[in-house]
XYZ file of C-alpha atoms in Angstrom:
547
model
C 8.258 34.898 -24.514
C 11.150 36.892 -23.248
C 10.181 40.034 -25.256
C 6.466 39.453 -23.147
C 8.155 39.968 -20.005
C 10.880 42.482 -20.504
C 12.146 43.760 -17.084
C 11.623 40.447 -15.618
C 14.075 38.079 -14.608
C 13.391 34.016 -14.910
C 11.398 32.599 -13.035
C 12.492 30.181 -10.493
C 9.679 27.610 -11.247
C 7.374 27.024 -14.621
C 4.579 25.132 -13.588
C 2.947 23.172 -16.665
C -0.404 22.669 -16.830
C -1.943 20.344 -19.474
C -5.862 21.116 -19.372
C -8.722 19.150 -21.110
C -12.164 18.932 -19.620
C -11.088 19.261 -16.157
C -13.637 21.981 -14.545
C -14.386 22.676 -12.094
C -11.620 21.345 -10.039
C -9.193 23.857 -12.658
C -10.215 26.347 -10.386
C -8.838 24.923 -7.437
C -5.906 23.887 -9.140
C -4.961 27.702 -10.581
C -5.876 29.183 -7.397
C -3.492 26.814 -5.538
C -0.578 27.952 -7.791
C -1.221 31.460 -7.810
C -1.536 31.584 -4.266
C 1.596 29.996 -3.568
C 4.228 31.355 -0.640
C 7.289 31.201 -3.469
C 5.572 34.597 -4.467
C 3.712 35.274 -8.011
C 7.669 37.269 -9.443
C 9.492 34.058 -9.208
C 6.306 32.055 -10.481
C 5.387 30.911 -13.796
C 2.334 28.864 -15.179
C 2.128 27.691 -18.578
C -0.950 25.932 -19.013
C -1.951 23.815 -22.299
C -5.816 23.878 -23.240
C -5.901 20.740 -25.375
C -8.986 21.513 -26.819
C -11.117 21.601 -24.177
C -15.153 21.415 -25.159
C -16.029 22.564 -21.627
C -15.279 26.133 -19.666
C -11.667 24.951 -19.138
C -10.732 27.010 -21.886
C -12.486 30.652 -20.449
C -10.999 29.627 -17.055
C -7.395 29.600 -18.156
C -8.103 33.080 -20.156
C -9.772 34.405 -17.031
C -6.504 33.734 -14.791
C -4.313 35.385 -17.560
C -5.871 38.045 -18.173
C -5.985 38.473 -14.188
C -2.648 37.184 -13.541
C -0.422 38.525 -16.771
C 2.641 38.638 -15.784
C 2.274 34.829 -14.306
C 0.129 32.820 -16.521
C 0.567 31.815 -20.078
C -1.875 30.169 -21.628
C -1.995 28.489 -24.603
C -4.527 26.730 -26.643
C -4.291 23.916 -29.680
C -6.134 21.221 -30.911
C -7.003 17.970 -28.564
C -4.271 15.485 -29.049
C -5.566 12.883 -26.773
C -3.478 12.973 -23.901
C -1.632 14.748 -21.667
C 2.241 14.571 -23.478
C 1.404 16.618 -26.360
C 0.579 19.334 -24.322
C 3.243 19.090 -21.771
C 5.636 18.825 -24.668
C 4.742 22.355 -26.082
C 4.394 23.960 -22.406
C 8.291 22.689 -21.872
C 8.935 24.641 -25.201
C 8.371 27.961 -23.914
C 9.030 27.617 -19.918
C 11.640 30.300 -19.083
C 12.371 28.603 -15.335
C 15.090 27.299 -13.420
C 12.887 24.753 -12.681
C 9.711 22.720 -14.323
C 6.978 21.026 -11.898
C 4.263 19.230 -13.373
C 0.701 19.132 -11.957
C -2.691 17.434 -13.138
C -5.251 20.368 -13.853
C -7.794 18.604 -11.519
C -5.150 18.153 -8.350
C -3.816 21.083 -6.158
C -0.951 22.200 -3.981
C -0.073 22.834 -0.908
C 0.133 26.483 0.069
C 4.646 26.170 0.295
C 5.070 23.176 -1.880
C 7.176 25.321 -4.657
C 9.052 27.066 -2.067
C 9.822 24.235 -0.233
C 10.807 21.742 -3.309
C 13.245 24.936 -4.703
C 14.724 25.616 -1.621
C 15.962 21.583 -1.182
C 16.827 21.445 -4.746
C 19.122 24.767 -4.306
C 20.190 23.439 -0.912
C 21.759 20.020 -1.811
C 21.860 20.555 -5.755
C 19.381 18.555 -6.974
C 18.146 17.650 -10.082
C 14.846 15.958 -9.378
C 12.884 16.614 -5.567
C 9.864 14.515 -5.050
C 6.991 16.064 -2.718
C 4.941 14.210 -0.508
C 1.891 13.454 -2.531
C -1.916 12.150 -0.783
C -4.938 11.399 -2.825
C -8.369 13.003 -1.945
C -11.567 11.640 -2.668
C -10.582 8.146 -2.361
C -7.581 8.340 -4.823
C -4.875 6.040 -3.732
C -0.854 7.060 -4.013
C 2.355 5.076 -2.589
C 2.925 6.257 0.490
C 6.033 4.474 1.199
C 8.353 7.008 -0.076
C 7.710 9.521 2.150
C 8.422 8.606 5.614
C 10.899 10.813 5.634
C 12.495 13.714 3.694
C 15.870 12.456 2.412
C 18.140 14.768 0.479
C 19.752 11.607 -1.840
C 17.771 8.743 -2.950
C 18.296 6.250 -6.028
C 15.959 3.872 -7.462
C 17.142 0.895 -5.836
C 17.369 2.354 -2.252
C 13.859 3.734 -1.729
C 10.200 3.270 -2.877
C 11.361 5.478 -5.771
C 9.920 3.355 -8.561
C 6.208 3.003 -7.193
C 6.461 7.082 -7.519
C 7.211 7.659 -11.552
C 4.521 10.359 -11.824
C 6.037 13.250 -13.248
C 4.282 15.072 -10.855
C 7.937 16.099 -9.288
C 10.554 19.410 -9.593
C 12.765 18.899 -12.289
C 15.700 21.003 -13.262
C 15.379 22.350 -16.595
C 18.921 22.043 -17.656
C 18.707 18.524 -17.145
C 15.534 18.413 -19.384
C 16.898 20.413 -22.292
C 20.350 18.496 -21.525
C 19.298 15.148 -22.047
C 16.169 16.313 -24.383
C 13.745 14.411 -22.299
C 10.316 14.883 -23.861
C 6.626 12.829 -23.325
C 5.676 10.120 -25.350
C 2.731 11.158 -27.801
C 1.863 7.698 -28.380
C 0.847 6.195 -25.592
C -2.803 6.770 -23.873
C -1.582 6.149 -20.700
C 1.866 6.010 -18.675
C 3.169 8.953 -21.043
C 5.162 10.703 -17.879
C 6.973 6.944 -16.733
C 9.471 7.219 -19.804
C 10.316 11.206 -18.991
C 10.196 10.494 -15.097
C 12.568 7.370 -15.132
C 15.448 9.062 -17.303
C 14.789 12.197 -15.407
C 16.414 10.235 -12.194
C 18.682 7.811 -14.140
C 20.104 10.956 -15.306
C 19.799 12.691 -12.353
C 23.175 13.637 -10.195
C 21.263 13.822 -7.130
C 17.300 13.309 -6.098
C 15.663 14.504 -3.011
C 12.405 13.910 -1.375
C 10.314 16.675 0.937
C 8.448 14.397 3.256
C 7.900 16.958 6.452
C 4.928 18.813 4.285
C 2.111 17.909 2.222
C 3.080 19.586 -1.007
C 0.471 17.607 -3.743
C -2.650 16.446 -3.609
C -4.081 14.407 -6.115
C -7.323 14.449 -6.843
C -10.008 11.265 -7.830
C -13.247 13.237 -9.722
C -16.337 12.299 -8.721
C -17.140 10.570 -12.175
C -13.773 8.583 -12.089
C -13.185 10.114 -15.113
C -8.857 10.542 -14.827
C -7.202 9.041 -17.745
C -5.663 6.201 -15.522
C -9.048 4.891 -14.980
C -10.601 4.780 -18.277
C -8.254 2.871 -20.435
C -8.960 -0.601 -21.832
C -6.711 -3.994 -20.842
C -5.035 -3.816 -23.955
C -4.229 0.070 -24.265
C -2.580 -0.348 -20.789
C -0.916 -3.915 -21.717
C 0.711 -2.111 -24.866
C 1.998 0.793 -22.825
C 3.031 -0.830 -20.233
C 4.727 -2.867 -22.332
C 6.334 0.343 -24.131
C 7.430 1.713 -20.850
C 9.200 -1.680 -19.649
C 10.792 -1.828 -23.420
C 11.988 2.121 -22.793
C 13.163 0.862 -19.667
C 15.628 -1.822 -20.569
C 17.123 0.282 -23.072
C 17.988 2.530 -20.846
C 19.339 0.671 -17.439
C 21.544 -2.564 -18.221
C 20.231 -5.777 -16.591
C 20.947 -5.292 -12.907
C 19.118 -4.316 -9.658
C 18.552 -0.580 -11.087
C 16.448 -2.239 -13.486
C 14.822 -4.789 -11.381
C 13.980 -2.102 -9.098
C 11.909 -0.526 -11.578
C 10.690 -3.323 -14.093
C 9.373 -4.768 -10.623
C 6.650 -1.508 -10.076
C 5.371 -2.977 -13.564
C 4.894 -6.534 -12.815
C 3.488 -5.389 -9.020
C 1.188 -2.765 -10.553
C 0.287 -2.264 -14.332
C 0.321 -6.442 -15.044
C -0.765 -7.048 -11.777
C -3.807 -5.141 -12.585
C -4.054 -6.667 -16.131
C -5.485 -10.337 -13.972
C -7.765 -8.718 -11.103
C -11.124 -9.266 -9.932
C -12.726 -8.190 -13.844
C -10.379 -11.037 -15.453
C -12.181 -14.157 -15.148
C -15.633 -12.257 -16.608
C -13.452 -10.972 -19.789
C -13.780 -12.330 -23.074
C -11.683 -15.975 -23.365
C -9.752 -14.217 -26.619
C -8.890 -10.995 -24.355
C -7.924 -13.006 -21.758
C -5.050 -15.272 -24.047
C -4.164 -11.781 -25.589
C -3.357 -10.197 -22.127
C -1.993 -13.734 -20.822
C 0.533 -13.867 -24.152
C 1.687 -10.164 -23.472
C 2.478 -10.468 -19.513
C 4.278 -14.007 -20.944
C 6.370 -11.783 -23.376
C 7.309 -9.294 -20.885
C 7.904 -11.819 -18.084
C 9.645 -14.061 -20.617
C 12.146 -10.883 -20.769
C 12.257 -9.356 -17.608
C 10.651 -11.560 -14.694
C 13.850 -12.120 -12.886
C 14.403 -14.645 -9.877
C 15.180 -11.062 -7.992
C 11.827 -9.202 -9.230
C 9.752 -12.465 -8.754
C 11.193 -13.146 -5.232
C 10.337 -9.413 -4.075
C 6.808 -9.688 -5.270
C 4.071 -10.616 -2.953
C 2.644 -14.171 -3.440
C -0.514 -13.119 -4.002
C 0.922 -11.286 -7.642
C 3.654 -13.640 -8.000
C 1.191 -16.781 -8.675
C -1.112 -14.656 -10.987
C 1.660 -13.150 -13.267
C 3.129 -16.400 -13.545
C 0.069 -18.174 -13.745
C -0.809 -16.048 -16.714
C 2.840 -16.455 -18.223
C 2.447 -20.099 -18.439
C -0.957 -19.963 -20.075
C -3.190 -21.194 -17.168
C -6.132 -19.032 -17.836
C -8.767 -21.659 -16.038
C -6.232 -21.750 -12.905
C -6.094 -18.271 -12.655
C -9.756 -17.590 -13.126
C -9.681 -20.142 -10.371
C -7.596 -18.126 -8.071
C -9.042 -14.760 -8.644
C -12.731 -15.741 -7.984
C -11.556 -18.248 -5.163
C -9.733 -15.351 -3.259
C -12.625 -12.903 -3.893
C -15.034 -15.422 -2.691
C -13.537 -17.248 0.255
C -10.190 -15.011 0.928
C -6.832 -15.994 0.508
C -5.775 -20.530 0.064
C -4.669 -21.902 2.777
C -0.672 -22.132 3.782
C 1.268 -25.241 3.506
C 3.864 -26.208 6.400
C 6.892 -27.841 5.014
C 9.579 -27.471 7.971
C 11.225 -24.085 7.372
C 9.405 -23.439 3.963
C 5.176 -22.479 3.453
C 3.379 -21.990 -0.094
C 0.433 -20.862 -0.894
C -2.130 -23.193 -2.216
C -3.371 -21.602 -4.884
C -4.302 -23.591 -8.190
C -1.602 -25.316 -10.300
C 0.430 -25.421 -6.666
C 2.251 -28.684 -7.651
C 0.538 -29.149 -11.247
C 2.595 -31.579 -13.312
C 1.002 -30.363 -16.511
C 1.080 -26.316 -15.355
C 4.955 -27.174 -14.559
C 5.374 -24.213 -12.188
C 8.793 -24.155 -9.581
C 7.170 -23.814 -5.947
C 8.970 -21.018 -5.787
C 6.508 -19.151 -7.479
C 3.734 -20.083 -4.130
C 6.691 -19.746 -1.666
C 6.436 -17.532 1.230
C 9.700 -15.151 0.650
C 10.274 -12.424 3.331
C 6.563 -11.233 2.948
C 4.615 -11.019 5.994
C 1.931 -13.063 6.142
C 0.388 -12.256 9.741
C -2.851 -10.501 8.077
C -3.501 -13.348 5.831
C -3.421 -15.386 9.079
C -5.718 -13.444 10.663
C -8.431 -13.396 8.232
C -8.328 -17.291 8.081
C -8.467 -17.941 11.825
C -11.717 -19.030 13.679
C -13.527 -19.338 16.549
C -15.355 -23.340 16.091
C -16.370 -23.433 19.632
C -15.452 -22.410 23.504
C -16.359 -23.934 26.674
C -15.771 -24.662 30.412
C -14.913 -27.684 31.906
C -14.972 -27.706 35.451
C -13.207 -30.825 37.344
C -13.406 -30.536 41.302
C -12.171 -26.525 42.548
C -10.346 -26.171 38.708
C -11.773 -25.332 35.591
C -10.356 -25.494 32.302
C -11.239 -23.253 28.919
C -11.422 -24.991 25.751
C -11.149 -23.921 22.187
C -11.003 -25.385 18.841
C -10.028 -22.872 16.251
C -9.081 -23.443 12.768
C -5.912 -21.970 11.152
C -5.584 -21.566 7.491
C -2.640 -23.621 7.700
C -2.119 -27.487 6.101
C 0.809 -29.465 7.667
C 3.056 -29.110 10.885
C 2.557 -26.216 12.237
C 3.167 -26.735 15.941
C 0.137 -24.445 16.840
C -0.872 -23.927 20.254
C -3.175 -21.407 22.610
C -1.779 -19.908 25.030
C -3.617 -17.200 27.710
C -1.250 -14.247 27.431
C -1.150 -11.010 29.260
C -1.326 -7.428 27.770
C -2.540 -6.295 24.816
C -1.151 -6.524 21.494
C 1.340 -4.025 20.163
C 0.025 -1.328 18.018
C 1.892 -2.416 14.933
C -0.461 -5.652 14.912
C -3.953 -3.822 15.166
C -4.131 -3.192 11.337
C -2.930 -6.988 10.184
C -5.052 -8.573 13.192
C -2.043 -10.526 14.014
C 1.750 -10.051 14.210
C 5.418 -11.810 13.553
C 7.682 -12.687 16.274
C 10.962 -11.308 16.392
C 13.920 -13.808 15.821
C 15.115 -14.753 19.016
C 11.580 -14.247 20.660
C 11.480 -16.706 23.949
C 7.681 -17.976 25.174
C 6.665 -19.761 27.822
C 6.247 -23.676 27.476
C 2.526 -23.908 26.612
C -0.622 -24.996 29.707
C -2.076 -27.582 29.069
C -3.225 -30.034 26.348
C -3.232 -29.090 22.616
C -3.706 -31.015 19.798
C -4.253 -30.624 15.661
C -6.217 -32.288 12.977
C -6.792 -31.400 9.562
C -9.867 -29.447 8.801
C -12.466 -31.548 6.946
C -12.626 -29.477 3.550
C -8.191 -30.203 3.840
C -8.171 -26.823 3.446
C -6.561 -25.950 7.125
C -6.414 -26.889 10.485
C -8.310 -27.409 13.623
C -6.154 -26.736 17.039
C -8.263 -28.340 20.285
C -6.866 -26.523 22.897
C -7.858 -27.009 26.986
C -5.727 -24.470 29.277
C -6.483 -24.487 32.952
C -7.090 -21.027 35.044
C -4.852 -19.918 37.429
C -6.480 -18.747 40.621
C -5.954 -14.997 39.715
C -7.131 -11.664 38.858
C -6.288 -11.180 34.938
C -7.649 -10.820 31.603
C -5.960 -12.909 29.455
C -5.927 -12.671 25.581
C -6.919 -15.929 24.071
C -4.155 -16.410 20.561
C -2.840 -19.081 18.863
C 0.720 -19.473 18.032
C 1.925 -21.689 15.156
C 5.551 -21.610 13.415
C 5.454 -21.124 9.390
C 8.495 -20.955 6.997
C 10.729 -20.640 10.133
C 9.120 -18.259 11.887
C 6.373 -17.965 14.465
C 3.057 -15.822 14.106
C 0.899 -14.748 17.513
C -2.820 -14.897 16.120
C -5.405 -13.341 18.504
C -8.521 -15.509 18.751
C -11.102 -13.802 17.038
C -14.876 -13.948 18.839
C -17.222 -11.893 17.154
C -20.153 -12.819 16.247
C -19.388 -16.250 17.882
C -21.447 -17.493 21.150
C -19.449 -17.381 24.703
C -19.671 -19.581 26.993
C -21.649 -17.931 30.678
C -19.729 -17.454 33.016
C -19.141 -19.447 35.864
C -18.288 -19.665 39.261
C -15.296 -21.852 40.655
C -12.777 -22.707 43.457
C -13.511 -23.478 46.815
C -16.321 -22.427 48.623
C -14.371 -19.966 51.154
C -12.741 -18.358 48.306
C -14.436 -18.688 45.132
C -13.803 -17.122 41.599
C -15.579 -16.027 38.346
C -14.237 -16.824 35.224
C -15.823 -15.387 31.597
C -14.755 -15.429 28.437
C -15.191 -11.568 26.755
C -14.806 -10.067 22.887
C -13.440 -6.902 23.314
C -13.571 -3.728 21.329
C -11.005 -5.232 18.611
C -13.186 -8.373 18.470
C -10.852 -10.850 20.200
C -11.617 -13.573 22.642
C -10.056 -12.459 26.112
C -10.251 -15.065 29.333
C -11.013 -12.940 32.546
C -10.952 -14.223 35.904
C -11.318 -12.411 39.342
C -12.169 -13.172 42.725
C -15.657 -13.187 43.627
C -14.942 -11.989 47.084
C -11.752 -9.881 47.732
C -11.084 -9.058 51.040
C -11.796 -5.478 52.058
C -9.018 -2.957 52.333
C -7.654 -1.851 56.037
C -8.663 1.750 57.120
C -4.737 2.401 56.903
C -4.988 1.222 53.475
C -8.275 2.803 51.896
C -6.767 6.235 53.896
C -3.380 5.727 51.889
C -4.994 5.177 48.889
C -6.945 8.404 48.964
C -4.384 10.381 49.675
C -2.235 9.538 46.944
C -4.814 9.960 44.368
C -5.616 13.658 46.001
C -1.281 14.343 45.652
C -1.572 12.935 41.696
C -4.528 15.260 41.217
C -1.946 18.145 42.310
């Protein structure tokens, strides 16, 4: 390769390429490297064709025979997967650096640039781009809120990122000998990318730009979503195996044995699981039981959502009927119901408490997860009304919670909306320390019919003011308490009505707004007319703010 490009010096970059069946997004792909700002002399793409049977194979010898002094293609056999492919492109890359990219995804115009300049800045070994999916493709955001020139695994969102879609130095990778896995269908980069950055003196993260973007086809036909349960069980098992033998028991391997049990096993006992075959089922059930059996932690299993918790261990004990139970259940009707137990709340999904299942409560336990969305989705409107006694009036409520036990709910009318950071979960955690107002008037609970909540009767009198008042429940669970805006749509309102005294009288209604949440408005029917003096001053101020 060196006697190919005599007079040249190395390139700062090989990008690796392996290519099978991917047009016509290759295009894209090869014009996004070629056109990068890191400039075509200190550029170098070595693409695989694994034996493409579609154009892929003309496209890569159109862009080399354009692009010769950049672009090396090469063309063998198909081998199956991607590591094969990647392995012989690593052979012959001449750069500083190696970056990986899927021959159907693209870059952003200064990706390269940008990812050499931070790895030349602060001496990394492995920088990590911000990454989006298109066309409905999802990817971990969490990593990059924020460009951060030394990360580890167990400090960061690290090891929900093992694509090897990353800048590598190459003298780490020839150090170290890191190559792909040829035997596994799926996962091959984990293995490569998780001793890249146990080995790795330093790892950085460009956050700031948009430097991959990762592509879904319109067929759905990526690798990832094509394998079979079992083809992902046994890699994933592989890659957890790999795993262990290279990090000692600890929180370095927790932190990354936990991506497996959140993601690839999680995914083993999703909404396809109960319809599977009752053989395929014990098979995947006996494999997430060996892995947990060996790695499931009290530190991985506390840090997983409850949600994943109960069906991993669920499917470690053998409970395939329970866990049809709570997959189909959830689909159906949304997430069980909470339990109340002073400063402690599970989630009643089956086997919760089953002698002959024999699982802790700690695997339905509420631990450090927020919960507020869950509460929102099981909150609901039963019925509103007035009731008018005399010059006062009084709204009333009954709305069920999806919450079993003490929960010390109560409505209150509060002012203002509700933070931003709420809008997406429909409801919101208190801070520690949070003071509220003793509740209006009378509230009481009972359980809901089905025992699978609770109904909060609420009657609040009006104050004789102008406001509009959001209608939420409040309720304390596992120590801490949740503000739950009433939701109204779709559910009747009460009219509105007129009352107070005669001389002064008010209107009172009961509104959904835009977000779909029960606000209480009331307003004086009459208000007295503004002075002269006063409807003068007002003017003029709003002509000085026009200014």
């Amino acid at each position: 390769m060196a006697a190919e490009r005599q007079g040249r010096t190395a390139p700062d970059v090989s990008v690796i390429v392996a290519v099978y069946n991917t047009m016509p997004y290759l295009t894209e792909c090869l014009n996004s490297l070629v056109g990068q700002s890191i400039g075509r002399k200190r550029l170098e793409i070595v693409a695989v064709d694994d034996g493409s049977t579609d154009d892929s194979g003309a496209e890569l010898d159109r862009f080399a025979e354009r692009y010769p002094d950049t672009v090396k293609v090469i063309h063998q056999e198909n081998s199956g997967g991607p590591a094969a492919p990647s392995n012989r492109a690593l052979d012959v890359a001449t750069g500083r650096y190696v970056y990986f990219i899927g021959s159907d995804d693209y870059l952003g115009e200064e990706a390269l640039e940008r990812m050499v300049a931070c790895a030349d800045q602060h001496g990394s070994d492995v920088v990590v781009g911000k990454m989006v999916g298109t066309n409905g493709r999802y990817v971990h955001q969490a990593l990059y809120k924020k460009s951060d020139p030394d990360i580890g695994l167990t400090d960061s969102a690290l090891p929900f990122t093992l694509a090897n879609t990353k800048l590598f130095r190459r003298e780490l990778v020839e150090r170290h000998k890191l190559r792909f896995p040829e035997n596994l269908p799926v996962g091959s980069d984990q293995p490569f990318t998780i001793e890249a950055c146990v080995r790795a003196r330093k790892i950085s993260v460009v956050a700031d730009y948009t430097c991959y973007y990762a592509v879904k086809r319109g067929d759905a036909s990526n690798i990832t979503y094509r394998a079979d349960h079992l083809a992902r069980l046994r890699c994933t098992a592989e890659i957890m195996d790999f795993t262990a033998g290279l990090l000692e028991a600890g929180p370095e391997r927790d932190a990354v044995l936990r991506r497996h049990f959140t993601w690839e096993l999680a995914k083993l006992v999703q909404d396809d699981f109960p319809a599977l075959d009752r053989e395929l089922q014990r098979d995947i059930c006996a494999g997430i039981a060996r892995l947990a059996d060996a790695y499931f932690t009290d530190g991985i299993r506390d840090a997983m959502d409850v949600k994943r918790r109960v069906r991993v261990c669920l499917a470690r004990a053998g409970a395939i009927d329970e866990l049809c139970e709570a997959i189909t259940s959830e689909k159906q009707h949304g997430a069980p119901p909470f339990v109340a137990e002073g400063d402690r709340a599970y989630a009643r999904y089956p086997g919760f408490r089953d002698s002959l299942i024999g699982l802790p409560d700690r695997c339905y336990e509420l631990v450090g997860e927020a919960v507020p969305g869950r509460l929102a989705q099981g909150t609901e409107l039963l019925a509103s009304a007035w009731q008018q006694e005399g010059e006062g009036i009084t709204y009333t409520a009954s709305v069920r919670v999806p919450v079993v036990g003490d929960t010390g709910a109560v409505l209150r009318l509060a002012r203002g909306a509700m933070p931003k950071s709420a809008d997406k979960a429909g409801a919101r955690k208190l801070p520690a320390g949070h003071s509220l107002p003793e509740p209006v008037g009378d509230h009481t609970t009972e359980p809901a019919e089905d025992g699978a909540g609770t109904v909060l009767h609420a009657r609040v009198p009006l104050q004789r003011t102008d406001a509009k008042l959001g209608a939420r429940v409040y309720l304390r669970l596992a120590g801490t308490t949740y503000e739950i805006p009433v939701p109204g749509k779709d559910r009747p309102m009460p009219l509105s009505r007129r009352w107070g005294g005669l001389d002064d009288p008010y209107r009172a209604a009961a509104l959904v707004n835009d977000k779909g949440r029960v606000v209480v408005a009331t307003a004086r029917m009459y208000p007295p007319k503004k002075s002269l003096a006063s409807r003068v001053k007002t003017t003029l101020v709003r002509g000085l703010k026009r200014k």
